[in-house]
mmCIF file of C-alpha atoms in Angstrom:
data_model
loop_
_atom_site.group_PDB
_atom_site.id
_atom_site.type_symbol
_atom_site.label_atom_id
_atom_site.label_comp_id
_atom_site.label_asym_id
_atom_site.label_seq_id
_atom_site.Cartn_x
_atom_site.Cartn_y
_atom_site.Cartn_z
ATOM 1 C CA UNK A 233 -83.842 20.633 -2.996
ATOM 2 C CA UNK A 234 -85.560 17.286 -2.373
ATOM 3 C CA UNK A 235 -85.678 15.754 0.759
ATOM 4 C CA UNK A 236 -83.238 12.741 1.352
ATOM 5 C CA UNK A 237 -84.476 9.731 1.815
ATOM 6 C CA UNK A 238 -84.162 8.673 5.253
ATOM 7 C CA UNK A 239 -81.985 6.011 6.831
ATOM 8 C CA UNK A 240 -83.724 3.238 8.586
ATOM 9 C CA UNK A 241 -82.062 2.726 11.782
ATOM 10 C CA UNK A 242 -78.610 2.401 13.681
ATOM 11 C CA UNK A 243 -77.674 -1.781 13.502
ATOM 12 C CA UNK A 244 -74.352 -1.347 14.747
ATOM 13 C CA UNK A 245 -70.822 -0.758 14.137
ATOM 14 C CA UNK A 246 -67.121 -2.580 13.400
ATOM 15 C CA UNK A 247 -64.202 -1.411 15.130
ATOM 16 C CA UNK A 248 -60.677 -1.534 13.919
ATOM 17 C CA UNK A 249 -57.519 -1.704 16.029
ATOM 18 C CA UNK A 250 -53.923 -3.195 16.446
ATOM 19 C CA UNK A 251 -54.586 -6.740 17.458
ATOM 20 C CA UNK A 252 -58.161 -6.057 18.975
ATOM 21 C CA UNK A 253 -59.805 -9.284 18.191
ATOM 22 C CA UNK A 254 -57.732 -10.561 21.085
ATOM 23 C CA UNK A 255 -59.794 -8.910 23.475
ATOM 24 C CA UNK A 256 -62.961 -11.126 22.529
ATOM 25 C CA UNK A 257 -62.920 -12.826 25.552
ATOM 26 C CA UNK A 258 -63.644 -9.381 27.619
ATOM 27 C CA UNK A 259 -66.655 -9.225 25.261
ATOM 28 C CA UNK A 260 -67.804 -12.438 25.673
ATOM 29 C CA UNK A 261 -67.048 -13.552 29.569
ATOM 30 C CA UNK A 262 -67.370 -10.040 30.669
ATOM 31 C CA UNK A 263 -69.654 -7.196 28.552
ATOM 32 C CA UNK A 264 -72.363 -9.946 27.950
ATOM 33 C CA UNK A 265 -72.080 -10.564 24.312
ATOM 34 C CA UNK A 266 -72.610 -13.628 22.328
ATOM 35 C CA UNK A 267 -70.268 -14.814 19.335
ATOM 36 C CA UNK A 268 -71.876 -14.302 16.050
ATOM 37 C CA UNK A 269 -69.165 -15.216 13.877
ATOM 38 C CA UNK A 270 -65.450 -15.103 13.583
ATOM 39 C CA UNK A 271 -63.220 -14.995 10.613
ATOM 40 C CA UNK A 272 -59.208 -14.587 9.945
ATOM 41 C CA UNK A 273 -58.700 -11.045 11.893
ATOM 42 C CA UNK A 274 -62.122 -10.287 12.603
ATOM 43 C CA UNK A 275 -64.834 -11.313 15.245
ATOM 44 C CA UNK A 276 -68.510 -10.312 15.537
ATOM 45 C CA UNK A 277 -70.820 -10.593 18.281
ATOM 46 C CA UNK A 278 -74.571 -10.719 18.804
ATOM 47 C CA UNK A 279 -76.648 -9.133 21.334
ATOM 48 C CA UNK A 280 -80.185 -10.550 22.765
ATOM 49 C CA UNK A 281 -81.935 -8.802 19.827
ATOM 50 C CA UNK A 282 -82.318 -10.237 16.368
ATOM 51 C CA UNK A 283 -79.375 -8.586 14.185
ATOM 52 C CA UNK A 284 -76.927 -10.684 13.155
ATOM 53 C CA UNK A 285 -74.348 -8.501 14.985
ATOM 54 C CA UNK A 286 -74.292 -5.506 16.722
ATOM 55 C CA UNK A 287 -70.244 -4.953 17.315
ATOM 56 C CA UNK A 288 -67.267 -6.172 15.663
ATOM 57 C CA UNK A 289 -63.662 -6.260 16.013
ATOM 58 C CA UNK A 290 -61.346 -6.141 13.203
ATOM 59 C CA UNK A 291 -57.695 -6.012 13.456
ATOM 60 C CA UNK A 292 -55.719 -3.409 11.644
ATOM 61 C CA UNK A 293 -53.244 -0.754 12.023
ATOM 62 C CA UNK A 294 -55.402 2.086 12.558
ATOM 63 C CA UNK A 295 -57.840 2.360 15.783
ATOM 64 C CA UNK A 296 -60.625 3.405 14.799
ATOM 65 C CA UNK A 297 -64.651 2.776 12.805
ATOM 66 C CA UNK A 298 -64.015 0.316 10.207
ATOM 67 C CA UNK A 299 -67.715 1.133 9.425
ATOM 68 C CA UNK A 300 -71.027 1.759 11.432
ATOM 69 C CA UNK A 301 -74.286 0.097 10.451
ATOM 70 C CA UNK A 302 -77.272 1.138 9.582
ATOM 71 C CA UNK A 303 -80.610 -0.640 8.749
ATOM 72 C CA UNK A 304 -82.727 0.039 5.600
ATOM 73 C CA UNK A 305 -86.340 -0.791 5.604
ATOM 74 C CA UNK A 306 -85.940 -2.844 2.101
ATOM 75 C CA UNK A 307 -84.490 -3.178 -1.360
ATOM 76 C CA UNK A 308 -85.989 -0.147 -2.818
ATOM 77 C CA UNK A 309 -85.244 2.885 -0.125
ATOM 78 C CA UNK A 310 -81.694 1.464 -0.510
ATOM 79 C CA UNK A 311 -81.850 2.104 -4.039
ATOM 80 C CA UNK A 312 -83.695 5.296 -3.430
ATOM 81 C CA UNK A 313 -81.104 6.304 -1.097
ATOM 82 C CA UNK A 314 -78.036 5.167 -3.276
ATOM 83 C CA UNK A 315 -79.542 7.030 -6.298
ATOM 84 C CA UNK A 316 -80.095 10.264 -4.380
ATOM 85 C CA UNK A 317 -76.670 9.804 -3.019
ATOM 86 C CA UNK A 318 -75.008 9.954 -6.302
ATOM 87 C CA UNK A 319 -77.657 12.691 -7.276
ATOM 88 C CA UNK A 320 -75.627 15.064 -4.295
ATOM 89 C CA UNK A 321 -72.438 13.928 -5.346
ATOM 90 C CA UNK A 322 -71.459 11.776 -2.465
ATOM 91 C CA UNK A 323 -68.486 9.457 -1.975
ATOM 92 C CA UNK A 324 -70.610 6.288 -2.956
ATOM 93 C CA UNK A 325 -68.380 3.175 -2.638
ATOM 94 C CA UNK A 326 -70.154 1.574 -5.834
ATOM 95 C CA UNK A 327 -73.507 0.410 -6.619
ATOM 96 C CA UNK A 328 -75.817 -1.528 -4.411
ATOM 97 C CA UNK A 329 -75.351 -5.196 -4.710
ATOM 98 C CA UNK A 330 -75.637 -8.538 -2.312
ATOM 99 C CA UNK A 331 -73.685 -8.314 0.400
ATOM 100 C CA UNK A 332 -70.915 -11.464 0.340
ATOM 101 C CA UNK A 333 -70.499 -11.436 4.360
ATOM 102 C CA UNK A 334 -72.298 -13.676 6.492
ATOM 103 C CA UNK A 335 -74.954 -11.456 7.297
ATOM 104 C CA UNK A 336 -75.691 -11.083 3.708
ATOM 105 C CA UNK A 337 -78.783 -8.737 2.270
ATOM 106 C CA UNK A 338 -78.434 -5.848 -0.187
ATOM 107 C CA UNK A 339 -76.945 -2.818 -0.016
ATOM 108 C CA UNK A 340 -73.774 -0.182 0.009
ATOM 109 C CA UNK A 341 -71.423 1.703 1.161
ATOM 110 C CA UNK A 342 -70.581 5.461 1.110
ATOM 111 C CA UNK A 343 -67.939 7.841 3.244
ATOM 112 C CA UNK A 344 -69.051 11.011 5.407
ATOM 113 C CA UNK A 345 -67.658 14.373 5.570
ATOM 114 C CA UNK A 346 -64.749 12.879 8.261
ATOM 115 C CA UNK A 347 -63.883 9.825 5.546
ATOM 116 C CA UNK A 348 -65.931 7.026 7.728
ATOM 117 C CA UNK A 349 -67.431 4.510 6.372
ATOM 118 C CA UNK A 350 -70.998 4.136 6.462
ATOM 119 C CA UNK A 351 -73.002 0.896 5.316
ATOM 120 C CA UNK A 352 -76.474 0.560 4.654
ATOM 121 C CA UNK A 353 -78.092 -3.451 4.703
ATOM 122 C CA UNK A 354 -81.741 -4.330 3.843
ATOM 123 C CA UNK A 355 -82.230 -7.676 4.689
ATOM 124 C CA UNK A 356 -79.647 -9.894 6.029
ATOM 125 C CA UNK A 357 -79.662 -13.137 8.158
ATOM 126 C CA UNK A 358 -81.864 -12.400 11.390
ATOM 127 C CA UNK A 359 -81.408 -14.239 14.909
ATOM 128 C CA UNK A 360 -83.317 -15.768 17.128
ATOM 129 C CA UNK A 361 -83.718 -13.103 20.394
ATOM 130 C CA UNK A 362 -81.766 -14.712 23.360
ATOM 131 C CA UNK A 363 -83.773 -15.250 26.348
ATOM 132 C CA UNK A 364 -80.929 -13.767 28.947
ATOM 133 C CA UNK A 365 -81.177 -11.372 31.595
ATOM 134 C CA UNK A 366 -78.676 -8.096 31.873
ATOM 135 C CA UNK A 367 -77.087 -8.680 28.445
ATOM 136 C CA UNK A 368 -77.098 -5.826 25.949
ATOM 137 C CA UNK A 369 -80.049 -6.065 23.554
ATOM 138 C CA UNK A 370 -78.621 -3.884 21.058
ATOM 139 C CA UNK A 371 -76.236 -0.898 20.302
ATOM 140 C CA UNK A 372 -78.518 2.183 21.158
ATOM 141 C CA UNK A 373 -76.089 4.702 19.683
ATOM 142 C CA UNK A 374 -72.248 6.010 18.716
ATOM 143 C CA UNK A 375 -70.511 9.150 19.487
ATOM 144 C CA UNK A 376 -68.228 10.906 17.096
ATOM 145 C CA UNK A 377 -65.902 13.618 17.863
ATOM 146 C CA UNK A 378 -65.535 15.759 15.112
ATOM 147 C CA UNK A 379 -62.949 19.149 14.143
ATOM 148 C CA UNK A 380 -66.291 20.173 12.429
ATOM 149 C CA UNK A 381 -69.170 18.750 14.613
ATOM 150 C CA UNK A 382 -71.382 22.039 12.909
ATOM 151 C CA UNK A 383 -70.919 20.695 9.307
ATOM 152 C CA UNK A 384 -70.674 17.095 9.638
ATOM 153 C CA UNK A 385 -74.314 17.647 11.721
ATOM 154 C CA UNK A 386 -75.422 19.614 8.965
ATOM 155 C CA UNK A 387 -74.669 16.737 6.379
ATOM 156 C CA UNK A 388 -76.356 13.933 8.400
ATOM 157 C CA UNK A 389 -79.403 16.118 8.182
ATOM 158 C CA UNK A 390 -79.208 17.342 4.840
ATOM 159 C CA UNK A 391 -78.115 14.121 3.020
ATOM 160 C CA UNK A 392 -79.496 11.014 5.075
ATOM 161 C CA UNK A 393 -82.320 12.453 6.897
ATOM 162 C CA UNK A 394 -81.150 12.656 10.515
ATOM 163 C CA UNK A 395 -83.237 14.968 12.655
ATOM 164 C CA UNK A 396 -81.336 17.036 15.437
ATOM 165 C CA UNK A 397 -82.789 15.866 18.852
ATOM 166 C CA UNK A 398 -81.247 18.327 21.365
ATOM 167 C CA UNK A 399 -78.273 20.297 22.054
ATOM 168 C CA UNK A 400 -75.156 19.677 24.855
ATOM 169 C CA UNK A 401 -74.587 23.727 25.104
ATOM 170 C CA UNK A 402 -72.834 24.178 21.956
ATOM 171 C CA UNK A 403 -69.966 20.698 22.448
ATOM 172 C CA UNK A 404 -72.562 18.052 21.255
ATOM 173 C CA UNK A 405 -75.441 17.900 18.981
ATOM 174 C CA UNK A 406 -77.547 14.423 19.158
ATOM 175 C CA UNK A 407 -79.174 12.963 15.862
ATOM 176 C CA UNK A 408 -81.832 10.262 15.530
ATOM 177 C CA UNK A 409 -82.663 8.532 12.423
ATOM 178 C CA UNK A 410 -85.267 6.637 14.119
ATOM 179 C CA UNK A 411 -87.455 6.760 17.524
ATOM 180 C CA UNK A 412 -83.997 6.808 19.998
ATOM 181 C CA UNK A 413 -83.382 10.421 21.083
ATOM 182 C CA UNK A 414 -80.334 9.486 19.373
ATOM 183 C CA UNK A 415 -78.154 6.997 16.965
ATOM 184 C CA UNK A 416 -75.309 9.318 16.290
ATOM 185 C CA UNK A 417 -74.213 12.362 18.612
ATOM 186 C CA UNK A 418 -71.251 14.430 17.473
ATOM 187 C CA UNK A 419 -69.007 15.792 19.632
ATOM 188 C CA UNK A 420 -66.958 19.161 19.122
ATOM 189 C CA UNK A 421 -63.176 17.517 19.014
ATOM 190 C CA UNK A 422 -59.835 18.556 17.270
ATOM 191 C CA UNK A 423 -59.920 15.538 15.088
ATOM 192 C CA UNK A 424 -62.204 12.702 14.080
ATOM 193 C CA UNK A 425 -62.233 9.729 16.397
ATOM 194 C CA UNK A 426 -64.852 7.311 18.105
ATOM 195 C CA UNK A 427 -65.448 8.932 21.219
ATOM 196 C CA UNK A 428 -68.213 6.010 22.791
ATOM 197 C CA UNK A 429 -70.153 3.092 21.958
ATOM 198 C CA UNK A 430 -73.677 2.737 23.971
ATOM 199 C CA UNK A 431 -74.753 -0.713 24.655
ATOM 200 C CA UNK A 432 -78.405 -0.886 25.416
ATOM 201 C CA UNK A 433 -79.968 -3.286 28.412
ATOM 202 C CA UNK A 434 -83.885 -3.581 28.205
ATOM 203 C CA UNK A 435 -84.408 -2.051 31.653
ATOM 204 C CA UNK A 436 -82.813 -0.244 34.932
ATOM 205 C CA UNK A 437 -82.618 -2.928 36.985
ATOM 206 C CA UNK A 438 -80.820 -5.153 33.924
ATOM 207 C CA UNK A 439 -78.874 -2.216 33.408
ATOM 208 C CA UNK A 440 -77.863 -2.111 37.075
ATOM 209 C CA UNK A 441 -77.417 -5.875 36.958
ATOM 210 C CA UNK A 442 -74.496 -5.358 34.614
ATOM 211 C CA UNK A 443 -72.531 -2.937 36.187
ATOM 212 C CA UNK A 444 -72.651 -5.701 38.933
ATOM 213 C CA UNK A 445 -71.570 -8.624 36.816
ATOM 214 C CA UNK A 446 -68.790 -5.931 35.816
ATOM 215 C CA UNK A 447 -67.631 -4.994 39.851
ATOM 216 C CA UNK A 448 -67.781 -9.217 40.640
ATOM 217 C CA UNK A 449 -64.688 -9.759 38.112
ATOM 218 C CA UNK A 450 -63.146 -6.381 39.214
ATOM 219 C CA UNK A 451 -64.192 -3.809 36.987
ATOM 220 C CA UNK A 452 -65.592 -0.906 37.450
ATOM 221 C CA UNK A 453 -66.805 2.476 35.671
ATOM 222 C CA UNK A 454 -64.600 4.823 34.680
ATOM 223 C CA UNK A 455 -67.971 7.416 35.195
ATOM 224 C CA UNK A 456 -71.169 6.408 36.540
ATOM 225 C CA UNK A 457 -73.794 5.039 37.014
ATOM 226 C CA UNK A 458 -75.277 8.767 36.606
ATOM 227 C CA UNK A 459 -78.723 9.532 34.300
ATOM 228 C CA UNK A 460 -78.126 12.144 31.387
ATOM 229 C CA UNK A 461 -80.387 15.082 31.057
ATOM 230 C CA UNK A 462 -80.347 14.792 26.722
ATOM 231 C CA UNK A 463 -81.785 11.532 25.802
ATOM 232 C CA UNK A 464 -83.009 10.794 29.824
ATOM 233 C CA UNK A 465 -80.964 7.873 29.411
ATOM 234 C CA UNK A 466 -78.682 6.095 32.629
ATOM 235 C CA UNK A 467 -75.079 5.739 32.142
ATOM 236 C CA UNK A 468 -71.990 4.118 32.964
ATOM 237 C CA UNK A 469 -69.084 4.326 31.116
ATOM 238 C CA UNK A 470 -65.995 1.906 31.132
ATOM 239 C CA UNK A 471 -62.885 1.434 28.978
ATOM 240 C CA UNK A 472 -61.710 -1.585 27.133
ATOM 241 C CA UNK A 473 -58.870 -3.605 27.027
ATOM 242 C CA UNK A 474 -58.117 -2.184 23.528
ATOM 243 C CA UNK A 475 -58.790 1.439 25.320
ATOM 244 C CA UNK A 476 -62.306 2.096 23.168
ATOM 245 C CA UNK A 477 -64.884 3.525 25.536
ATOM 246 C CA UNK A 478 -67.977 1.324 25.478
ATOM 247 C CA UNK A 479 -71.204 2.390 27.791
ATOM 248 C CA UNK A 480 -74.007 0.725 29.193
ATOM 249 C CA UNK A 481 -77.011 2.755 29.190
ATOM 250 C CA UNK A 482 -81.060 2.059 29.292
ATOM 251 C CA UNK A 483 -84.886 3.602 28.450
ATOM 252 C CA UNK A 484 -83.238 6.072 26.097
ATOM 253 C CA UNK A 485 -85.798 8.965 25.316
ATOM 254 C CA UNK A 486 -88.596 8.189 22.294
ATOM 255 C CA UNK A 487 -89.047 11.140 20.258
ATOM 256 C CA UNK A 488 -92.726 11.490 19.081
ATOM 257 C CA UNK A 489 -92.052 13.215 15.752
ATOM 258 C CA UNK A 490 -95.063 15.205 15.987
ATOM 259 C CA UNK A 491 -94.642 17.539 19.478
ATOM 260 C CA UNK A 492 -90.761 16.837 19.709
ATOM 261 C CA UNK A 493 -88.542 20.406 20.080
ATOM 262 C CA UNK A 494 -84.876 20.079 20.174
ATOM 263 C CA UNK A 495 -83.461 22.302 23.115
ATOM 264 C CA UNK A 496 -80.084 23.195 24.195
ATOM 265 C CA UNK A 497 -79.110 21.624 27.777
ATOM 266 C CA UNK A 498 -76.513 23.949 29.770
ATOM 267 C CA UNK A 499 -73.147 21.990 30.988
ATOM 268 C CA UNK A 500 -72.580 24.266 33.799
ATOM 269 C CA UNK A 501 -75.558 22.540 35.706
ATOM 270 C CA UNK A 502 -74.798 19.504 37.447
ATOM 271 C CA UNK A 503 -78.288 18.112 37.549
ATOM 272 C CA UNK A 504 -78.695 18.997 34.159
ATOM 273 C CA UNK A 505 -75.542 16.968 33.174
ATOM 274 C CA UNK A 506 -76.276 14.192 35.753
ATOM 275 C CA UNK A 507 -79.929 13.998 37.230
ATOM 276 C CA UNK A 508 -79.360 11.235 39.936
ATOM 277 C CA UNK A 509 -76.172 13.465 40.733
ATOM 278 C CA UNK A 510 -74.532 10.281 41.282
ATOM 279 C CA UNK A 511 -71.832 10.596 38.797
ATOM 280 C CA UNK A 512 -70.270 14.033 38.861
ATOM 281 C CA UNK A 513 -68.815 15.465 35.913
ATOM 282 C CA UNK A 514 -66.255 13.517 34.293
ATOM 283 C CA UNK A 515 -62.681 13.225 35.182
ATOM 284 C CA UNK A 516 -60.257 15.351 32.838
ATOM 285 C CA UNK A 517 -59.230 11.586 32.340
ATOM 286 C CA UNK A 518 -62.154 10.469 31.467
ATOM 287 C CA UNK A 519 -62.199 13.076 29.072
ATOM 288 C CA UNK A 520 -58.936 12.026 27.599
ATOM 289 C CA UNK A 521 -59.490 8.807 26.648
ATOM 290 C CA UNK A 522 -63.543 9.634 24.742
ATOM 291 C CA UNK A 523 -61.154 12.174 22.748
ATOM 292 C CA UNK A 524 -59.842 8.664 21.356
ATOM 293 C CA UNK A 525 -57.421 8.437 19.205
ATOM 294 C CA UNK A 526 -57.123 10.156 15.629
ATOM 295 C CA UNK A 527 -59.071 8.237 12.927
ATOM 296 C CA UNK A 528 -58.402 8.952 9.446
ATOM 297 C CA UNK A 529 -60.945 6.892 8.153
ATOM 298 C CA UNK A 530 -60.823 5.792 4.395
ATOM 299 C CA UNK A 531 -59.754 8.820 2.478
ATOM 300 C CA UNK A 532 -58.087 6.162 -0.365
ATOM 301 C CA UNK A 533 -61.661 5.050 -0.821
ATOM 302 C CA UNK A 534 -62.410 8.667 -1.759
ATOM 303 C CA UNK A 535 -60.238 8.493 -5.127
ATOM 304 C CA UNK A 536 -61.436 5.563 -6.559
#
C-alpha cells in the first residue's frame, strides 16, 4: 500500500445550525473575531492570522459541521491527494476545480467514515494579519465524537496522513496533520457530533486576557481555565448562544517528527487531566453539552 499523501494543515471549519448566523454579534463584540464576509444565510469571520476565515456560520436545519478546512501546500498535492483518493475508493465530491466562494483557490471536497464533509483549498485570498491583542489568531484544532472513534482514527491515518499524537486512556485519540500536537481529536461518543472548537491566542497572558474580556460582559467558562496534560495546552471552555462549545486555548505542544512517541495519558489522575489543578474534572454537564447534538452529516452526497 502506498502512503497517502498528506494533508497540509487544519484552516478551519463552517458550522451549520437553525438560525445560527444570528449569533454573529457574540462572535464579533464578544469571542474577538473579525467579519470576513457575509452572504444570504451564512457569515464568516477572520482571526488575526492571514486565512481568509477561520469559522463560519451557516444556517440550516441540522446542527452540526457543514465542512472543516484544511490547507494544501499547492495545486499539485491537491491533485495528488484527489487522485489517490479515488485510487482507495473514497467518497470524492467531484474533481478538483476553482473554488467559486470568496476565498477562492483550487481544490475539493470528499466525506469521512461519519459522512462529514471535508474540504481541501490550495491557494485562496490571504489577509493582512491584524495587529490586536487577545484575539484568536487561528483555529488550533476540532473535536469529533465518534460511535467508532477506533476506525474513523484509523482512516485519518491510513487515507490522509494524520499521525496519532497521544492517547486520553482509551476515550480520545489526538491526530496532527501538521506541527500542533493536534488538528483533529476524536472522541469515543454514541453518535457523530462536534464535540469542541479550539480557538488559539498567541500567548498565556493573551489567552488570559480573553477569558477577562469574556467575565467584563458576564460570561464565564463553563470549565477552566485549567492546562491539559495531551497537547500541554491551557483551556477554557464556554458555550455559545447557538449551544456549540467553542474553547480558548494557547502554546499547544509542537511535535518534532523525529523523537515524538505517542503515549496514553490516564483520566483517573487529576494532574494528569488538569496540571494547574485549577479546573477539576468536568461537570457531568459539561459533559452533556461536548456530546453535542447528533450530526448526520451528508450521507445524500454519498450516492451521487
Amino acid at each position: 500500500m502506498t502512503d497517502p499523501v498528506r494533508v497540509g494543515s487544519l484552516r478551519g471549519l463552517v458550522m451549520r445550525a437553525p438560525g445560527v448566523t444570528a449569533t454573529k454579534k457574540f462572535y464579533l463584540d464578544n469571542w474577538g473575531l473579525t467579519l470576513a464576509h457575509e452572504g444570504d444565510g451564512e457569515v464568516y469571520f477572520r482571526g488575526t492570522g492571514s486565512e481568509a476565515f477561520i469559522y463560519g456560520l451557516k444556517d440550516g436545519p441540522v446542527y452540526g459541521i457543514d465542512y472543516v478546512h484544511f490547507a494544501m501546500p499547492d495545486i499539485a498535492s491537491t491533485d495528488a491527494l484527489h487522485d489517490w483518493l479515488v485510487a482507495q475508493g473514497e467518497a470524492v465530491l467531484g474533481a478538483p476545480a476553482e473554488f467559486d466562494d470568496f476565498v477562492g483557490g483550487y481544490g475539493f471536497e470528499m466525506l469521512d467514515p461519519d459522512n462529514r464533509r471535508l474540504r481541501f483549498r490550495a491557494g485562496g485570498l490571504k489577509q493582512e494579519p491584524l495587529d490586536q491583542f487577545a484575539k484568536p489568531r487561528k483555529v488550533s484544532h476540532v473535536v469529533l465524537n465518534s460511535g467508532d472513534m477506533d476506525g474513523v482514527a484509523d482512516w485519518y491515518c491510513k487515507t490522509l496522513g494524520f499521525r496519532v499524537s497521544d492517547y486520553s486512556a482509551d476515550q480520545m485519540i489526538f491526530l496532527r496533520c501538521a506541527s500542533d500536537h493536534h488538528s483533529i481529536a476524536l472522541v469515543r461518543g454514541f453518535y457523530p457530533s462536534v464535540n469542541h472548537v479550539a480557538f488559539e491566542l498567541p500567548s498565556i497572558n493573551e489567552f488570559m486576557r480573553s477569558i477577562g474580556r469574556m467575565k467584563q460582559v458576564g460570561v464565564v467558562p463553563t470549565w477552566g481555565p485549567g492546562r491539559h496534560g495531551p497537547g500541554d495546552n491551557p483551556f477554557a471552555y464556554y458555550v455559545s448562544p447557538s449551544g456549540f462549545v467553542i474553547e480558548f486555548t494557547a502554546e499547544i505542544q509542537q511535535i518534532d517528527e523525529a523523537t515524538h512517541q505517542a503515549q496514553v495519558w490516564p483520566r483517573d489522575d487529576p494532574e494528569k487531566m488538569d496540571q494547574w489543578m485549577t479546573a477539576g474534572a468536568p461537570t457531568a454537564a459539561q459533559r452533556a453539552v461536548m456530546q453535542g447534538r447528533p450530526d448526520p452529516g451528508f450521507p445524500e452526497l454519498r450516492e451521487k
